[in-house]
mmCIF file of C-alpha atoms in Angstrom:
data_model
loop_
_atom_site.group_PDB
_atom_site.id
_atom_site.type_symbol
_atom_site.label_atom_id
_atom_site.label_comp_id
_atom_site.label_asym_id
_atom_site.label_seq_id
_atom_site.Cartn_x
_atom_site.Cartn_y
_atom_site.Cartn_z
ATOM 1 C CA MET X 1 19.695 34.702 -36.417
ATOM 2 C CA LYS X 2 20.738 31.284 -38.554
ATOM 3 C CA LYS X 3 19.067 28.143 -37.107
ATOM 4 C CA ARG X 4 21.572 25.880 -35.155
ATOM 5 C CA ASN X 5 20.565 22.277 -34.905
ATOM 6 C CA TYR X 6 19.212 19.981 -31.961
ATOM 7 C CA ILE X 7 22.450 18.329 -30.062
ATOM 8 C CA ASN X 8 22.840 14.280 -30.846
ATOM 9 C CA PRO X 9 20.111 12.465 -28.410
ATOM 10 C CA TYR X 10 22.480 10.011 -26.897
ATOM 11 C CA LEU X 11 24.914 13.040 -26.098
ATOM 12 C CA GLY X 12 21.347 14.939 -24.922
ATOM 13 C CA GLY X 13 21.061 12.020 -22.835
ATOM 14 C CA VAL X 14 24.154 11.121 -20.769
ATOM 15 C CA LEU X 15 24.166 15.099 -20.090
ATOM 16 C CA LEU X 16 20.753 15.034 -18.438
ATOM 17 C CA GLY X 17 22.267 12.099 -16.899
ATOM 18 C CA LEU X 18 25.167 13.418 -15.383
ATOM 19 C CA VAL X 19 23.135 16.813 -14.507
ATOM 20 C CA LEU X 20 20.898 14.154 -12.677
ATOM 21 C CA LEU X 21 23.633 12.469 -11.118
ATOM 22 C CA MET X 22 24.960 15.718 -9.393
ATOM 23 C CA ALA X 23 21.299 16.365 -8.420
ATOM 24 C CA TYR X 24 21.710 12.828 -6.009
ATOM 25 C CA PHE X 25 25.590 14.023 -5.164
ATOM 26 C CA VAL X 26 25.200 17.211 -4.230
ATOM 27 C CA SER X 27 21.507 17.568 -2.550
ATOM 28 C CA GLY X 28 20.566 14.074 -2.141
ATOM 29 C CA ARG X 29 17.541 13.818 -4.674
ATOM 30 C CA GLY X 30 17.172 13.917 -8.127
ATOM 31 C CA LEU X 31 15.007 16.695 -10.135
ATOM 32 C CA GLY X 32 11.552 17.733 -10.368
ATOM 33 C CA ALA X 33 8.997 19.690 -12.306
ATOM 34 C CA SER X 34 5.867 20.089 -10.958
ATOM 35 C CA GLY X 35 6.510 20.393 -7.392
ATOM 36 C CA ALA X 36 7.484 23.714 -8.292
ATOM 37 C CA LEU X 37 4.232 24.661 -9.975
ATOM 38 C CA LYS X 38 2.424 23.700 -6.947
ATOM 39 C CA SER X 39 4.549 25.893 -4.731
ATOM 40 C CA VAL X 40 3.400 28.230 -6.774
ATOM 41 C CA ILE X 41 -0.398 27.227 -6.659
ATOM 42 C CA ILE X 42 0.143 27.278 -2.992
ATOM 43 C CA THR X 43 1.582 30.252 -2.049
ATOM 44 C CA GLY X 44 -1.682 31.621 -4.172
ATOM 45 C CA VAL X 45 -4.211 30.220 -2.162
ATOM 46 C CA ASN X 46 -2.241 31.266 1.173
ATOM 47 C CA THR X 47 -1.664 34.359 -0.951
ATOM 48 C CA VAL X 48 -5.673 35.360 -1.886
ATOM 49 C CA THR X 49 -7.435 33.003 0.717
ATOM 50 C CA PRO X 50 -5.350 32.541 4.042
ATOM 51 C CA GLU X 51 -8.591 31.230 6.005
ATOM 52 C CA HIS X 52 -8.924 28.879 2.934
ATOM 53 C CA ALA X 53 -6.006 27.491 2.601
ATOM 54 C CA GLU X 54 -5.696 26.457 6.668
ATOM 55 C CA ASN X 55 -8.865 25.217 6.563
ATOM 56 C CA THR X 56 -8.043 22.148 3.155
ATOM 57 C CA ALA X 57 -6.294 19.719 3.780
ATOM 58 C CA TYR X 58 -3.617 19.028 1.026
ATOM 59 C CA TYR X 59 -2.415 23.507 1.738
ATOM 60 C CA LYS X 60 -2.068 22.581 4.776
ATOM 61 C CA GLN X 61 -0.484 19.132 4.859
ATOM 62 C CA TYR X 62 2.188 21.478 2.912
ATOM 63 C CA SER X 63 2.788 24.233 4.855
ATOM 64 C CA GLN X 64 3.358 22.271 7.566
ATOM 65 C CA SER X 65 5.592 20.166 6.134
ATOM 66 C CA HIS X 66 7.352 23.645 5.207
ATOM 67 C CA PRO X 67 8.087 25.964 7.685
ATOM 68 C CA GLU X 68 9.378 28.632 5.758
ATOM 69 C CA GLY X 69 6.414 29.222 3.093
ATOM 70 C CA PRO X 70 6.204 27.042 -0.251
ATOM 71 C CA MET X 71 8.402 28.878 -2.423
ATOM 72 C CA LYS X 72 11.453 28.545 -0.440
ATOM 73 C CA SER X 73 12.271 24.684 -1.811
ATOM 74 C CA TRP X 74 14.588 23.258 -3.591
ATOM 75 C CA LEU X 75 12.464 22.393 -6.555
ATOM 76 C CA VAL X 76 11.493 26.067 -7.073
ATOM 77 C CA PHE X 77 15.448 26.849 -7.299
ATOM 78 C CA GLU X 78 15.977 24.867 -9.428
ATOM 79 C CA MET X 79 13.049 25.236 -12.159
ATOM 80 C CA LEU X 80 14.010 29.252 -11.691
ATOM 81 C CA GLY X 81 17.301 28.004 -12.895
ATOM 82 C CA VAL X 82 16.065 26.229 -15.786
ATOM 83 C CA VAL X 83 14.005 28.589 -17.380
ATOM 84 C CA VAL X 84 17.529 30.679 -17.934
ATOM 85 C CA GLY X 85 19.528 27.427 -18.755
ATOM 86 C CA ALA X 86 16.141 26.566 -21.674
ATOM 87 C CA PHE X 87 16.735 30.536 -22.285
ATOM 88 C CA VAL X 88 20.106 30.872 -22.507
ATOM 89 C CA SER X 89 20.637 27.437 -25.186
ATOM 90 C CA GLY X 90 16.999 28.740 -27.590
ATOM 91 C CA ALA X 91 19.007 32.043 -27.790
ATOM 92 C CA LEU X 92 22.527 30.669 -28.312
ATOM 93 C CA ALA X 93 20.680 28.205 -31.220
ATOM 94 C CA GLY X 94 18.538 31.028 -32.264
ATOM 95 C CA ARG X 95 15.146 29.632 -31.632
ATOM 96 C CA LEU X 96 14.076 32.349 -28.814
ATOM 97 C CA LYS X 97 10.978 33.374 -30.906
ATOM 98 C CA PHE X 98 7.130 33.756 -29.636
ATOM 99 C CA LYS X 99 4.832 31.114 -31.676
ATOM 100 C CA VAL X 100 2.089 28.513 -31.189
ATOM 101 C CA GLU X 101 4.134 25.252 -32.580
ATOM 102 C CA HIS X 102 1.054 23.134 -34.544
ATOM 103 C CA SER X 103 0.870 20.590 -37.257
ATOM 104 C CA PRO X 104 -0.138 23.127 -40.076
ATOM 105 C CA LYS X 105 -2.888 20.400 -40.042
ATOM 106 C CA ILE X 106 -4.716 21.821 -37.409
ATOM 107 C CA THR X 107 -5.443 25.512 -36.475
ATOM 108 C CA SER X 108 -4.119 27.195 -33.362
ATOM 109 C CA LYS X 109 -7.075 27.349 -31.396
ATOM 110 C CA ARG X 110 -7.127 23.860 -31.325
ATOM 111 C CA ARG X 111 -3.744 22.703 -30.633
ATOM 112 C CA LEU X 112 -4.519 26.085 -27.920
ATOM 113 C CA ILE X 113 -7.501 24.067 -26.430
ATOM 114 C CA PHE X 114 -5.526 20.607 -26.413
ATOM 115 C CA ALA X 115 -2.729 22.444 -24.783
ATOM 116 C CA LEU X 116 -4.763 23.788 -21.689
ATOM 117 C CA GLY X 117 -6.397 19.900 -21.468
ATOM 118 C CA GLY X 118 -3.243 18.492 -21.584
ATOM 119 C CA GLY X 119 -1.602 20.723 -18.981
ATOM 120 C CA ILE X 120 -5.241 20.229 -16.140
ATOM 121 C CA LEU X 121 -4.546 16.149 -16.742
ATOM 122 C CA PHE X 122 -1.069 16.611 -15.869
ATOM 123 C CA GLY X 123 -1.129 19.252 -13.359
ATOM 124 C CA PHE X 124 -4.083 16.851 -11.848
ATOM 125 C CA GLY X 125 -1.870 13.245 -12.911
ATOM 126 C CA SER X 126 1.278 15.211 -10.287
ATOM 127 C CA GLN X 127 -0.425 15.058 -7.880
ATOM 128 C CA LEU X 128 -1.889 11.635 -7.729
ATOM 129 C CA GLY X 129 0.653 10.397 -8.402
ATOM 130 C CA ARG X 130 3.705 11.988 -6.579
ATOM 131 C CA GLY X 131 5.788 13.281 -9.524
ATOM 132 C CA CYS X 132 5.895 14.085 -13.307
ATOM 133 C CA THR X 133 8.041 13.150 -15.379
ATOM 134 C CA SER X 134 10.926 14.548 -14.122
ATOM 135 C CA GLY X 135 10.853 13.414 -10.894
ATOM 136 C CA SER X 136 9.213 10.482 -10.433
ATOM 137 C CA ALA X 137 9.344 8.489 -13.809
ATOM 138 C CA LEU X 138 12.945 9.921 -14.772
ATOM 139 C CA SER X 139 14.389 10.640 -10.792
ATOM 140 C CA GLY X 140 12.291 7.068 -9.300
ATOM 141 C CA MET X 141 13.938 5.522 -12.556
ATOM 142 C CA ALA X 142 17.821 6.542 -11.477
ATOM 143 C CA VAL X 143 17.308 5.055 -7.954
ATOM 144 C CA LEU X 144 15.343 2.431 -9.357
ATOM 145 C CA SER X 145 12.201 2.826 -6.774
ATOM 146 C CA MET X 146 9.647 0.607 -7.789
ATOM 147 C CA GLY X 147 7.029 3.308 -7.630
ATOM 148 C CA GLY X 148 8.459 5.408 -10.241
ATOM 149 C CA ILE X 149 9.378 2.625 -12.938
ATOM 150 C CA ILE X 150 5.444 1.930 -12.366
ATOM 151 C CA THR X 151 4.793 5.542 -12.636
ATOM 152 C CA MET X 152 7.141 5.836 -16.268
ATOM 153 C CA VAL X 153 5.125 2.662 -17.305
ATOM 154 C CA ALA X 154 2.169 4.251 -16.953
ATOM 155 C CA ILE X 155 3.389 7.207 -18.890
ATOM 156 C CA PHE X 156 4.699 5.931 -21.459
ATOM 157 C CA GLY X 157 1.640 2.809 -21.991
ATOM 158 C CA THR X 158 -0.805 4.985 -21.974
ATOM 159 C CA GLY X 159 0.409 7.750 -24.236
ATOM 160 C CA PHE X 160 1.030 4.731 -26.679
ATOM 161 C CA ALA X 161 -2.426 3.975 -25.472
ATOM 162 C CA LEU X 162 -3.929 6.479 -26.501
ATOM 163 C CA ALA X 163 -1.838 8.432 -29.442
ATOM 164 C CA TYR X 164 -3.868 6.638 -32.202
ATOM 165 C CA PHE X 165 -7.631 8.635 -31.281
ATOM 166 C CA PHE X 166 -5.354 11.826 -30.937
ATOM 167 C CA ARG X 167 -3.338 11.352 -33.677
ATOM 168 C CA LYS X 168 -4.822 14.294 -36.159
ATOM 169 C CA ASN X 169 -3.173 16.880 -33.488
ATOM 170 C CA TRP X 170 0.210 15.418 -34.356
ATOM 171 C CA ILE X 171 0.860 13.848 -37.735
ATOM 172 C CA MET C 1 31.108 12.344 0.900
ATOM 173 C CA GLY C 2 28.039 12.411 -0.500
ATOM 174 C CA PRO C 3 24.868 13.284 0.030
ATOM 175 C CA LEU C 4 27.353 16.761 0.142
ATOM 176 C CA VAL C 5 24.244 18.232 2.186
ATOM 177 C CA VAL C 6 22.783 15.296 3.782
ATOM 178 C CA ASN C 7 26.588 14.984 5.109
ATOM 179 C CA GLU C 8 26.615 18.474 6.217
ATOM 180 C CA LEU C 9 29.373 19.575 3.968
ATOM 181 C CA ILE C 10 27.197 22.082 2.416
ATOM 182 C CA SER C 11 24.871 24.581 3.709
ATOM 183 C CA SER C 12 21.118 24.953 3.347
ATOM 184 C CA SER C 13 21.646 28.053 1.090
ATOM 185 C CA ALA C 14 24.650 26.580 -0.444
ATOM 186 C CA ASN C 15 22.289 24.052 -1.446
ATOM 187 C CA PHE C 16 19.461 26.375 -2.831
ATOM 188 C CA LEU C 17 22.667 27.899 -4.548
ATOM 189 C CA MET C 18 23.590 24.300 -6.017
ATOM 190 C CA ALA C 19 19.644 23.500 -6.844
ATOM 191 C CA PHE C 20 19.934 26.504 -9.343
ATOM 192 C CA LEU C 21 22.261 25.905 -11.335
ATOM 193 C CA ILE C 22 21.702 22.078 -11.351
ATOM 194 C CA GLY C 23 18.225 23.866 -12.746
ATOM 195 C CA ILE C 24 20.488 25.829 -15.643
ATOM 196 C CA GLY C 25 22.267 22.676 -16.524
ATOM 197 C CA PHE C 26 18.220 20.701 -16.731
ATOM 198 C CA GLY C 27 17.205 23.591 -18.599
ATOM 199 C CA PHE C 28 19.920 23.412 -21.107
ATOM 200 C CA VAL C 29 19.642 20.136 -21.910
ATOM 201 C CA LEU C 30 16.187 19.667 -22.274
ATOM 202 C CA GLU C 31 16.182 22.440 -24.656
ATOM 203 C CA SER C 32 19.583 21.783 -26.672
ATOM 204 C CA SER C 33 17.793 18.573 -27.335
ATOM 205 C CA GLY C 34 14.556 19.232 -29.071
ATOM 206 C CA PHE C 35 12.493 19.086 -25.431
ATOM 207 C CA SER C 36 10.998 22.383 -26.049
ATOM 208 C CA SER C 37 9.166 20.914 -29.020
ATOM 209 C CA SER C 38 5.493 19.583 -28.667
ATOM 210 C CA ARG C 39 5.783 18.270 -31.903
ATOM 211 C CA LYS C 40 9.139 16.458 -31.394
ATOM 212 C CA LEU C 41 8.458 15.304 -27.767
ATOM 213 C CA ALA C 42 4.797 14.007 -29.593
ATOM 214 C CA GLY C 43 6.516 12.070 -31.997
ATOM 215 C CA VAL C 44 7.545 9.177 -30.058
ATOM 216 C CA PHE C 45 4.199 8.155 -30.289
ATOM 217 C CA TYR C 46 4.307 7.949 -33.292
ATOM 218 C CA GLY C 47 7.570 7.201 -34.186
ATOM 219 C CA TYR C 48 8.618 10.042 -36.435
ATOM 220 C CA ASP C 49 11.188 11.155 -33.999
ATOM 221 C CA THR C 50 12.125 9.169 -31.477
ATOM 222 C CA VAL C 51 14.611 11.546 -29.071
ATOM 223 C CA VAL C 52 12.091 11.735 -25.767
ATOM 224 C CA LEU C 53 13.063 7.770 -25.485
ATOM 225 C CA LYS C 54 16.178 8.214 -26.415
ATOM 226 C CA VAL C 55 17.256 11.291 -23.885
ATOM 227 C CA PHE C 56 14.974 9.742 -21.405
ATOM 228 C CA PHE C 57 16.423 5.942 -20.863
ATOM 229 C CA THR C 58 20.192 7.539 -21.394
ATOM 230 C CA ALA C 59 19.309 9.968 -19.107
ATOM 231 C CA ALA C 60 18.339 7.414 -16.822
ATOM 232 C CA ILE C 61 20.594 4.831 -17.746
ATOM 233 C CA THR C 62 23.313 6.811 -17.229
ATOM 234 C CA ALA C 63 22.494 8.420 -14.099
ATOM 235 C CA MET C 64 22.164 5.063 -12.433
ATOM 236 C CA LEU C 65 24.819 3.769 -13.209
ATOM 237 C CA GLY C 66 26.726 6.499 -11.944
ATOM 238 C CA LEU C 67 25.340 6.593 -8.768
ATOM 239 C CA LEU C 68 26.020 2.247 -8.808
ATOM 240 C CA PHE C 69 29.303 3.964 -9.659
ATOM 241 C CA PHE C 70 29.584 6.578 -6.657
ATOM 242 C CA SER C 71 28.229 4.021 -4.237
ATOM 243 C CA LEU C 72 31.179 1.307 -4.849
ATOM 244 C CA PHE C 73 33.851 4.193 -5.019
ATOM 245 C CA GLY C 74 32.891 5.349 -1.956
ATOM 246 C CA TRP C 75 31.851 8.590 -3.007
ATOM 247 C CA ILE C 76 28.094 9.017 -2.169
ATOM 248 C CA ASP C 77 26.355 6.864 0.613
ATOM 249 C CA LEU C 78 22.495 5.868 -1.602
ATOM 250 C CA SER C 79 21.390 4.302 1.861
ATOM 251 C CA LEU C 80 21.180 8.460 2.720
ATOM 252 C CA ILE C 81 19.367 9.606 -0.911
ATOM 253 C CA TYR C 82 15.700 10.009 -1.733
ATOM 254 C CA ILE C 83 14.057 7.158 -2.644
ATOM 255 C CA ASN C 84 10.357 7.859 -4.170
ATOM 256 C CA PRO C 85 7.832 6.460 -2.414
ATOM 257 C CA THR C 86 5.123 3.523 -3.935
ATOM 258 C CA TYR C 87 1.531 3.615 -3.658
ATOM 259 C CA LEU C 88 0.450 1.526 -6.172
ATOM 260 C CA PRO C 89 -3.058 2.806 -6.931
ATOM 261 C CA SER C 90 -2.137 6.296 -7.223
ATOM 262 C CA ALA C 91 0.799 5.617 -9.345
ATOM 263 C CA ILE C 92 -0.609 3.954 -11.582
ATOM 264 C CA ALA C 93 -3.777 5.848 -12.070
ATOM 265 C CA GLY C 94 -1.573 9.515 -11.393
ATOM 266 C CA GLY C 95 0.585 7.736 -14.600
ATOM 267 C CA VAL C 96 -2.362 6.934 -16.578
ATOM 268 C CA ILE C 97 -4.132 10.384 -16.641
ATOM 269 C CA MET C 98 -0.208 12.137 -16.965
ATOM 270 C CA GLY C 99 0.026 10.214 -20.202
ATOM 271 C CA ALA C 100 -3.702 11.059 -21.625
ATOM 272 C CA GLY C 101 -2.005 14.574 -20.741
ATOM 273 C CA PHE C 102 1.204 14.489 -22.543
ATOM 274 C CA ILE C 103 -0.659 12.649 -26.013
ATOM 275 C CA MET C 104 -2.938 16.369 -25.713
ATOM 276 C CA GLY C 105 -0.603 18.552 -24.966
ATOM 277 C CA GLY C 106 2.075 17.613 -25.635
ATOM 278 C CA PHE C 107 4.092 18.960 -23.192
ATOM 279 C CA CYS C 108 5.443 17.388 -19.320
ATOM 280 C CA PRO C 109 5.546 19.765 -17.366
ATOM 281 C CA GLY C 110 9.544 20.317 -17.199
ATOM 282 C CA THR C 111 9.859 20.145 -20.924
ATOM 283 C CA SER C 112 7.016 22.690 -20.777
ATOM 284 C CA VAL C 113 8.504 25.324 -18.407
ATOM 285 C CA CYS C 114 10.809 25.018 -21.043
ATOM 286 C CA ALA C 115 9.511 25.720 -24.038
ATOM 287 C CA ALA C 116 8.107 28.753 -22.515
ATOM 288 C CA ALA C 117 11.413 29.974 -22.279
ATOM 289 C CA ILE C 118 11.592 30.794 -26.009
ATOM 290 C CA GLY C 119 9.167 31.468 -26.468
ATOM 291 C CA LYS C 120 6.224 29.402 -27.822
ATOM 292 C CA ILE C 121 2.710 30.159 -26.535
ATOM 293 C CA ASP C 122 0.804 26.397 -26.332
ATOM 294 C CA ALA C 123 3.382 25.615 -23.828
ATOM 295 C CA LEU C 124 2.640 28.657 -21.596
ATOM 296 C CA VAL C 125 -1.313 27.506 -21.624
ATOM 297 C CA PHE C 126 -0.154 24.066 -20.936
ATOM 298 C CA ILE C 127 1.321 25.200 -17.904
ATOM 299 C CA GLY C 128 -2.290 27.756 -16.758
ATOM 300 C CA GLY C 129 -3.304 23.977 -17.134
ATOM 301 C CA ILE C 130 -1.266 22.090 -14.612
ATOM 302 C CA PHE C 131 -1.723 25.112 -12.451
ATOM 303 C CA ILE C 132 -5.339 24.272 -12.919
ATOM 304 C CA GLY C 133 -4.795 20.686 -12.367
ATOM 305 C CA VAL C 134 -2.982 21.110 -9.303
ATOM 306 C CA PHE C 135 -5.458 23.277 -7.915
ATOM 307 C CA ALA C 136 -8.443 20.966 -8.891
ATOM 308 C CA PHE C 137 -6.556 18.198 -6.768
ATOM 309 C CA GLY C 138 -6.103 21.132 -3.671
ATOM 310 C CA GLU C 139 -9.291 21.870 -3.802
ATOM 311 C CA GLY C 140 -10.959 18.546 -4.573
ATOM 312 C CA TYR C 141 -8.493 16.085 -2.034
ATOM 313 C CA PRO C 142 -10.822 14.953 0.542
ATOM 314 C CA LEU C 143 -13.004 12.939 -2.347
ATOM 315 C CA TRP C 144 -9.612 10.931 -2.786
ATOM 316 C CA GLU C 145 -8.062 11.333 -0.551
ATOM 317 C CA SER C 146 -8.146 7.662 0.822
ATOM 318 C CA PHE C 147 -7.491 6.109 -2.551
ATOM 319 C CA PHE C 148 -4.341 8.534 -3.043
ATOM 320 C CA LYS C 149 -3.460 7.078 0.298
ATOM 321 C CA ALA C 150 -3.971 3.305 -0.505
ATOM 322 C CA GLY C 151 -1.778 0.439 -1.036
ATOM 323 C CA PHE C 152 1.509 1.871 1.203
ATOM 324 C CA LEU C 153 4.366 0.081 0.057
ATOM 325 C CA GLY C 154 7.180 1.735 1.544
ATOM 326 C CA PHE C 155 9.928 3.657 -0.283
ATOM 327 C CA PRO C 156 10.830 -0.250 -1.697
ATOM 328 C CA ARG C 157 13.422 -0.193 -4.892
ATOM 329 C CA LEU C 158 12.181 -2.550 -7.610
ATOM 330 C CA ASN C 159 15.426 -5.173 -7.628
ATOM 331 C CA GLU C 160 14.342 -5.741 -3.479
ATOM 332 C CA VAL C 161 10.572 -7.060 -4.768
ATOM 333 C CA ILE C 162 11.788 -8.912 -7.418
ATOM 334 C CA GLY C 163 14.560 -10.110 -5.334
ATOM 335 C CA VAL C 164 18.058 -9.785 -7.282
ATOM 336 C CA SER C 165 20.284 -7.325 -6.546
ATOM 337 C CA GLN C 166 20.576 -3.698 -7.424
ATOM 338 C CA GLY C 167 23.187 -4.054 -10.288
ATOM 339 C CA VAL C 168 21.449 -7.565 -12.453
ATOM 340 C CA LEU C 169 18.088 -5.113 -12.216
ATOM 341 C CA ALA C 170 20.622 -1.738 -14.205
ATOM 342 C CA PHE C 171 21.928 -4.237 -16.588
ATOM 343 C CA VAL C 172 18.661 -5.814 -16.868
ATOM 344 C CA ILE C 173 17.457 -1.945 -17.468
ATOM 345 C CA VAL C 174 20.316 -1.233 -19.554
ATOM 346 C CA LEU C 175 19.630 -4.152 -21.938
ATOM 347 C CA ILE C 176 16.010 -2.814 -21.759
ATOM 348 C CA ALA C 177 17.493 0.452 -23.042
ATOM 349 C CA PHE C 178 19.699 -0.365 -26.056
ATOM 350 C CA GLY C 179 16.771 -2.789 -26.988
ATOM 351 C CA ALA C 180 14.453 0.498 -26.526
ATOM 352 C CA PHE C 181 17.053 2.845 -28.943
ATOM 353 C CA TYR C 182 17.372 -0.420 -31.679
ATOM 354 C CA VAL C 183 13.152 -0.082 -31.799
ATOM 355 C CA GLY C 184 13.148 4.145 -31.364
ATOM 356 C CA GLU C 185 16.686 4.143 -34.491
ATOM 357 C CA TRP C 186 14.061 1.788 -36.930
ATOM 358 C CA ALA C 187 11.116 3.606 -36.688
ATOM 359 C CA GLU C 188 12.497 6.822 -37.264
ATOM 360 C CA GLN C 189 13.445 5.089 -40.766
ATOM 361 C CA LYS C 190 9.693 3.448 -41.004
ATOM 362 C CA PHE C 191 7.369 6.485 -40.054
ATOM 363 C CA PRO C 192 9.615 9.191 -41.602
ATOM 364 C CA GLN C 193 7.390 13.118 -41.940
ATOM 365 C CA LYS C 194 9.435 15.906 -43.771
ATOM 366 C CA GLU C 195 10.440 19.320 -41.216
ATOM 367 C CA TYR C 196 8.377 20.345 -38.222
#
């Protein structure tokens, strides 16, 4: 299948902004991502070792605020939609393909090691910062939240500050 | 009128259905904009591709202005929408750790799910990393609980802190965004990168 190009980034931004606006209008809340992954972890811990979940403060707090269970959450349904939406977009554009994407200057193995490390940091940081790029930075900025804007500046500021040290991976 | 759920105009089951539909829009737009490619995403930090900056800022100002106009038209009650809380130390430290994760891994959680949905194996590994990170945070929670809860300032909007109206701050943010677009376009000319 012939590959189609990406859409204009400013058009993409307006569309994403309208999706975010719709989330506030309908549900009174912004978009998110890390929260859904946290629901998966909590479900896993609840299933594998229920006693441990009962005795660990972080999981217990979450269960108390989600009496119907961690998977019955807005973000879980939203992220299921994200998987569908991204898959459809990729299918229409001819981009469905199993691959490890990396700069020609590095090996797949190196790419995967850094992807794992980056994921660990992002997972940890999203809990500490009460949300990731979607829930804290983007949605927080749209409602002018001070905390959201600070987190946004910290994420991108750190990215730029460290870019030099990781340049081999990307350029 | 809005938010529809808070005002009980639609049920909580319908809210989950809407979450799924909104998610489809979210995923579709992210993927079509190129957010399923870590090399495009990381480009913003080196200037060769600033799609992140353009999409992110355009989306933020579109939603921000949309909310202000909706409020002006009486379509939404802004006092009923969720405002992220502000815990100063953890907002900064969390952001710094996420920034390091971004430059190392080339994704954030939402974009990694998009990329995994079209078959990127590095994105799947990144998601595995997120699970480990979230699990580690939960397991070690007593160690950083006091830091996590320190410096709580409530749910302030930035304009309240600096003492201007929402409209004035929104206007300044729009100006900053346009300045950023200019820098982004300039950087792409200055640091071109071949096909990737």
